[in-house]
mmCIF file of C-alpha atoms in Angstrom:
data_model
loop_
_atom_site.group_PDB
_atom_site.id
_atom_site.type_symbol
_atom_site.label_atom_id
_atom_site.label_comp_id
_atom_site.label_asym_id
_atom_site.label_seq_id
_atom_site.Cartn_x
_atom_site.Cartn_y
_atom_site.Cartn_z
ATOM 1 C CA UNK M 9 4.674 2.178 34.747
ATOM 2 C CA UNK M 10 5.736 -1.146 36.026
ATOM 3 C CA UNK M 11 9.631 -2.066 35.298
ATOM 4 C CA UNK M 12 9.728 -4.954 32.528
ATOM 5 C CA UNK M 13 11.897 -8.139 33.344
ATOM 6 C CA UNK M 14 13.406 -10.521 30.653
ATOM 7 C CA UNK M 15 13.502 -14.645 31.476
ATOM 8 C CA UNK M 16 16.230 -15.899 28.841
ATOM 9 C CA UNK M 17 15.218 -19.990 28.203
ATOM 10 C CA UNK M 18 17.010 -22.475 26.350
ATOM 11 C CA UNK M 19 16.177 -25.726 26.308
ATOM 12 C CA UNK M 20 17.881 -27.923 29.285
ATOM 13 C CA UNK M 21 16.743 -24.779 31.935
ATOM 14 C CA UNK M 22 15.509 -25.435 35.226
ATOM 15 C CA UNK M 23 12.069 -25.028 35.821
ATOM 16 C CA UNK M 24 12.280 -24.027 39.410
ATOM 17 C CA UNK M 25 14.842 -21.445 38.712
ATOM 18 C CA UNK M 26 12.366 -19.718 36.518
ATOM 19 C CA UNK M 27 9.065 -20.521 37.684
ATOM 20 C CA UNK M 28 9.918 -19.618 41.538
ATOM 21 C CA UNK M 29 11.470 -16.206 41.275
ATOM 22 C CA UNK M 30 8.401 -14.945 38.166
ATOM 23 C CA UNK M 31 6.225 -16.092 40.760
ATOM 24 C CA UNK M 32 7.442 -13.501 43.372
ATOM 25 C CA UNK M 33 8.407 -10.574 40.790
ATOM 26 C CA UNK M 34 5.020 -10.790 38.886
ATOM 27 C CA UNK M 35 3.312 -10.704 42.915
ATOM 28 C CA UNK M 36 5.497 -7.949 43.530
ATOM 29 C CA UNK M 37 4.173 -5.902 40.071
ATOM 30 C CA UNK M 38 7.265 -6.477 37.708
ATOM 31 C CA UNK M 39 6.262 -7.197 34.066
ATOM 32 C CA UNK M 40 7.905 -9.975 33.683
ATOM 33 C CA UNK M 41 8.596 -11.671 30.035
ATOM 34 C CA UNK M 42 9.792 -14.987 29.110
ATOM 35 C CA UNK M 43 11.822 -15.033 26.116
ATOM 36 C CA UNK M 44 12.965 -18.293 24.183
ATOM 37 C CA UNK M 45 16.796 -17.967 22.721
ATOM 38 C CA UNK M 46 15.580 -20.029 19.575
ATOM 39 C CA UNK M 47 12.961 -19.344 16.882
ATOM 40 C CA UNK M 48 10.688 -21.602 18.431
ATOM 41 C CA UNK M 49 8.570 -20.224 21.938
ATOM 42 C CA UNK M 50 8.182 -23.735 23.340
ATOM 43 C CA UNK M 51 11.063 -24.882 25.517
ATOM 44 C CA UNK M 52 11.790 -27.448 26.831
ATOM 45 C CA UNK M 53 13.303 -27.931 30.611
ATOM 46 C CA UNK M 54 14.830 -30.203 32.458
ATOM 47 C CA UNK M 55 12.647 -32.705 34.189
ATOM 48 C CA UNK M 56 10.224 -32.549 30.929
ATOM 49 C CA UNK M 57 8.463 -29.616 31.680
ATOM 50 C CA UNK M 58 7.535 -27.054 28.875
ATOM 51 C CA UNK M 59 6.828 -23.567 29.204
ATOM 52 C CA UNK M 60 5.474 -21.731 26.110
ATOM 53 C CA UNK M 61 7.767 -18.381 25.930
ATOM 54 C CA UNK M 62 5.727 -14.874 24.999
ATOM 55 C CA UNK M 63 8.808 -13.317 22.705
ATOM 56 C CA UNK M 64 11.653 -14.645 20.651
ATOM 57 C CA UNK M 65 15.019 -13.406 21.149
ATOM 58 C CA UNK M 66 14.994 -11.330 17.977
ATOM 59 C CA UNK M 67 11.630 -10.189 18.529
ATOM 60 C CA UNK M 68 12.910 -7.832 21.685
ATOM 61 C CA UNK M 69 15.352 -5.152 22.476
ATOM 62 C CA UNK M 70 16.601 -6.253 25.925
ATOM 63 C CA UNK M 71 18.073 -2.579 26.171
ATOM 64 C CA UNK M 72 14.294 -2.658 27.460
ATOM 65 C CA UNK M 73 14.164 -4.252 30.191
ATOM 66 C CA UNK M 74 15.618 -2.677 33.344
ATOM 67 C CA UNK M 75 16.787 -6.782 34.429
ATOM 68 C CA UNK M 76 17.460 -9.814 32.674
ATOM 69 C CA UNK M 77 17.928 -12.394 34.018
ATOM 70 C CA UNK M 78 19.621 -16.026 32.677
ATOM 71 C CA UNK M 79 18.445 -19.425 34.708
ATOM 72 C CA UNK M 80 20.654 -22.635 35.279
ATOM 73 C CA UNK M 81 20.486 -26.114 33.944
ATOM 74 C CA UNK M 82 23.466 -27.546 32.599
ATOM 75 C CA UNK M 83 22.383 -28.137 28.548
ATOM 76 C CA UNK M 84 19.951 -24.663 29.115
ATOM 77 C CA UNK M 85 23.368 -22.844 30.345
ATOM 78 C CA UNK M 86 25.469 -24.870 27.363
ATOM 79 C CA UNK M 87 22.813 -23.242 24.602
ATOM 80 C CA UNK M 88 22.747 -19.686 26.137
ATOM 81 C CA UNK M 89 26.469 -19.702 26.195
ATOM 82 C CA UNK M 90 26.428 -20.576 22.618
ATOM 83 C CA UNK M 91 24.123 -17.806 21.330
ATOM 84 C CA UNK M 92 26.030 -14.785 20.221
ATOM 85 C CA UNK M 93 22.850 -12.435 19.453
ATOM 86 C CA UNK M 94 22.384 -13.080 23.224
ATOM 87 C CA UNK M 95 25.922 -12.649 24.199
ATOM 88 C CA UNK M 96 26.378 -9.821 22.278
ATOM 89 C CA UNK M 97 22.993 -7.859 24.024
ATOM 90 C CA UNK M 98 24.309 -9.064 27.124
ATOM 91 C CA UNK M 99 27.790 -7.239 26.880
ATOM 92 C CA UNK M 100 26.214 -3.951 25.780
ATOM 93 C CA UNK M 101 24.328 -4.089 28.724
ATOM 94 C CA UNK M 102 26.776 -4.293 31.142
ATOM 95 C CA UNK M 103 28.463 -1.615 29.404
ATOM 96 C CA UNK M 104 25.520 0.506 30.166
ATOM 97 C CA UNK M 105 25.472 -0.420 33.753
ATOM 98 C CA UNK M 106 22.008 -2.582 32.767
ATOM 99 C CA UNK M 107 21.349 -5.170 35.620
ATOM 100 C CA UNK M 108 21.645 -8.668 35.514
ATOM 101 C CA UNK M 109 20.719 -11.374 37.598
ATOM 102 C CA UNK M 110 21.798 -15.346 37.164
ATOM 103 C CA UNK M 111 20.878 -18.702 39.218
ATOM 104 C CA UNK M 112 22.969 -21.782 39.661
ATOM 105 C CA UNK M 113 24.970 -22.838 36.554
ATOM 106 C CA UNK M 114 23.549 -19.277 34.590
ATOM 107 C CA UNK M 115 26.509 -17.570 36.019
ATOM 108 C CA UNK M 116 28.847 -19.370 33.977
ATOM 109 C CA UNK M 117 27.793 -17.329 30.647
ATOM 110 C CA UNK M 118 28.119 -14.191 32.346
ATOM 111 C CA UNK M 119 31.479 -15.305 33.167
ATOM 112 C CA UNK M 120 32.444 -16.624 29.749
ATOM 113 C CA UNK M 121 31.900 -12.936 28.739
ATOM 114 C CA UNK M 122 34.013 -11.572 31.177
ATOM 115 C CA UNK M 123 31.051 -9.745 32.967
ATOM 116 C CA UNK M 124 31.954 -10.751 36.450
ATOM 117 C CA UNK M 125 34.969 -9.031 36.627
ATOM 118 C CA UNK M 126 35.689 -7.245 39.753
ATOM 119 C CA UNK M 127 32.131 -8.687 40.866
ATOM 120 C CA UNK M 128 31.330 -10.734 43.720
ATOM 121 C CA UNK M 129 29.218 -13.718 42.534
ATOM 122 C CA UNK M 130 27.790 -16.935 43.660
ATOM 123 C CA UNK M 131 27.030 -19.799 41.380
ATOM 124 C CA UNK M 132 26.142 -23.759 41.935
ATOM 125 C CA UNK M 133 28.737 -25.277 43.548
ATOM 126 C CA UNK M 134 31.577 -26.618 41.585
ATOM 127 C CA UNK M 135 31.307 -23.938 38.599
ATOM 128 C CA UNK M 136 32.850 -21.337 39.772
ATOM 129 C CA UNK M 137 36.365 -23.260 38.930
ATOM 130 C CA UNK M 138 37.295 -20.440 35.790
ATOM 131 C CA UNK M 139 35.691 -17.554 37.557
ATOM 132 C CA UNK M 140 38.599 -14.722 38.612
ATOM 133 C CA UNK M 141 39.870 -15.320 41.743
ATOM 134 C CA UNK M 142 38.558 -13.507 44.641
ATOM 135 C CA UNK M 143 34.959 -13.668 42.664
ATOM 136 C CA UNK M 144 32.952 -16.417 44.481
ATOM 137 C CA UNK M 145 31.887 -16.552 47.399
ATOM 138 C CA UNK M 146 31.857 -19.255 49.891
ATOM 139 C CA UNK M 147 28.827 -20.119 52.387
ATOM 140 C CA UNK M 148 26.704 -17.019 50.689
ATOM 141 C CA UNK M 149 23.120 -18.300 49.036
ATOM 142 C CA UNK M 150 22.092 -15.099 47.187
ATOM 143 C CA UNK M 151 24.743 -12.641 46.506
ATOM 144 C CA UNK M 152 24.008 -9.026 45.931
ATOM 145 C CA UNK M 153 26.669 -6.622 44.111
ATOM 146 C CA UNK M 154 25.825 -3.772 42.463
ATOM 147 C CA UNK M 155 23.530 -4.096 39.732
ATOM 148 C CA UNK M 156 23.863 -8.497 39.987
ATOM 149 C CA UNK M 157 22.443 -10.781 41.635
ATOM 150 C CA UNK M 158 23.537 -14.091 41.461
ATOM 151 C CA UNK M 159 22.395 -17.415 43.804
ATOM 152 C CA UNK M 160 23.489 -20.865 44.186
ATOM 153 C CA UNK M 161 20.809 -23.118 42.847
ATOM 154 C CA UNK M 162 16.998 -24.676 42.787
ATOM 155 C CA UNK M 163 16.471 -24.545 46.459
ATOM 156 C CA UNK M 164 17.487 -20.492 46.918
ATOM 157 C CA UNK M 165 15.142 -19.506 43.574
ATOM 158 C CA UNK M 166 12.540 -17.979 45.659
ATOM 159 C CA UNK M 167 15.060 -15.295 47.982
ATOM 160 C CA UNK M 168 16.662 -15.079 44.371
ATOM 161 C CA UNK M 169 13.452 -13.851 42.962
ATOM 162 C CA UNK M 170 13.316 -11.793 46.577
ATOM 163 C CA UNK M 171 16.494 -10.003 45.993
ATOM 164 C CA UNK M 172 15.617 -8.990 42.290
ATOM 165 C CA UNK M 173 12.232 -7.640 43.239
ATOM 166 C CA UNK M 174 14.586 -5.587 46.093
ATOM 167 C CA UNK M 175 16.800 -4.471 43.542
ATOM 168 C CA UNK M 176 13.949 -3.107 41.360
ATOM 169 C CA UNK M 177 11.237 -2.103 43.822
ATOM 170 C CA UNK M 178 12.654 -1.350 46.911
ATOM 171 C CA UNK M 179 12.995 -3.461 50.183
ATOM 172 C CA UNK M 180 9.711 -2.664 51.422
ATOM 173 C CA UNK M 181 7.688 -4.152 48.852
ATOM 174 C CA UNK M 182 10.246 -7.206 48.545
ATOM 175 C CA UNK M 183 9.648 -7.914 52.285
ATOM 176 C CA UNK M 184 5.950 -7.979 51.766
ATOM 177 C CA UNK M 185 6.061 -10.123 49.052
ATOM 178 C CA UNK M 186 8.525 -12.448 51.037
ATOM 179 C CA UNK M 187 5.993 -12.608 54.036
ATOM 180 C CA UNK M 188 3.304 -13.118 52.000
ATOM 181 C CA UNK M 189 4.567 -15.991 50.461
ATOM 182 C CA UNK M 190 5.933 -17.559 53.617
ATOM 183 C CA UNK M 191 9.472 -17.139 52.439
ATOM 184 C CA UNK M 192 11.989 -17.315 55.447
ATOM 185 C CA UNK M 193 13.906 -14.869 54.462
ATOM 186 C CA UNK M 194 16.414 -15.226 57.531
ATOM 187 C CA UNK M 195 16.995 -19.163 56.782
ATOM 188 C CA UNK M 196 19.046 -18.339 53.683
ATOM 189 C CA UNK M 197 22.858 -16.253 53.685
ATOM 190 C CA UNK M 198 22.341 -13.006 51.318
ATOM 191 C CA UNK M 199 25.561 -10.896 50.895
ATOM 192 C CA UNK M 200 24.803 -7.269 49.818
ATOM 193 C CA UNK M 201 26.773 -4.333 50.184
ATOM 194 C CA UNK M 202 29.589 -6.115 51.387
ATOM 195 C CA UNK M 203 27.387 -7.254 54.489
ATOM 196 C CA UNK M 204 26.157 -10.922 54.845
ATOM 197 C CA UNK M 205 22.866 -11.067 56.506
ATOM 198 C CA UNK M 206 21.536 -14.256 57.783
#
């Protein structure tokens, strides 16, 4: 049975951010769903792109997916801060040990629940100014701890979507994927483990 992914969308996400890693988790097998925050399944991104979402928010239990996983874009971050069904799933999750994963500005909700805590995260540059100290860090694209994965922004969305497919499947089927795909796996700084790998 293939392990079920959640995409959380407001509108103001980044398109890359989403599009980019569902591209390599659906290649790697993950059944992967995109679910709007609102009551509406059309949302709207930054740059004017749309993306029709396949579930609401109170259509799903996201106690059922075994990731979930919140994009950036400033206004998209701004509305999934603000949505306390979402908030609420989200902290029962991470009491369960559920895994998470967040890209550029996404980060920021986690953090506004207090779910980084003794984590080690990485965010776009520039919001990590409330996150605990000790939390970010520096020179690191896609950081690995535990059951989180966080990564800087647009440009690292693809070894983002890498290192959630390895955290689900397995490093040999997220390497294949990443060859497959062309994906230069060495170009970008993933910290895992304690260990930063270039």
């Amino acid at each position: 049975m293939a392990k079920k992914v959640a995409v959380m969308l407001a509108d103001g996400f980044e398109p890359v951010e989403v599009v980019a890693p569902v591209d390599v988790m659906r290649r790697a097998g993950l059944e992967v769903a995109l679910v709007s925050i609102s009551n509406d399944p059309r949302v709207r991104g930054a740059q004017g792109i749309e993306l029709n979402c396949g579930a609401l928010l109170g259509e799903v239990d996201l106690d059922d997916f075994d990731l979930v996983i919140l994009p950036g874009g400033s206004d998209g971050v701004e509305r999934l801060s603000a949505c306390e069904p979402l908030g609420e799933a989200l902290k029962h999750r991470a009491q369960t040990d559920g895994a998470l994963a967040s890209i550029c500005a996404g980060p920021m909700v986690l953090d506004g629940l207090g779910l980084l805590a003794g984590k080690r995260a990485v965010c776009y540059p520039g919001c990590q100014t409330d996150f605990p100290q000790g939390l970010y860090q520096e020179a690191v694209d896609v950081c690995v701890d535990g059951h989180l994965v966080t990564a800087t922004g647009p440009a690292t969305a693809l070894p983002f979507g890498v290192e959630c497919v390895r955290l689900l499947c397995g490093s040999e089927i997220a390497d294949s994927v990443a060859e497959a795909m062309l994906i230069n796996q060495a170009a970008f700084v993933v910290c895992s483990n304690d260990v930063a790998n270039r």
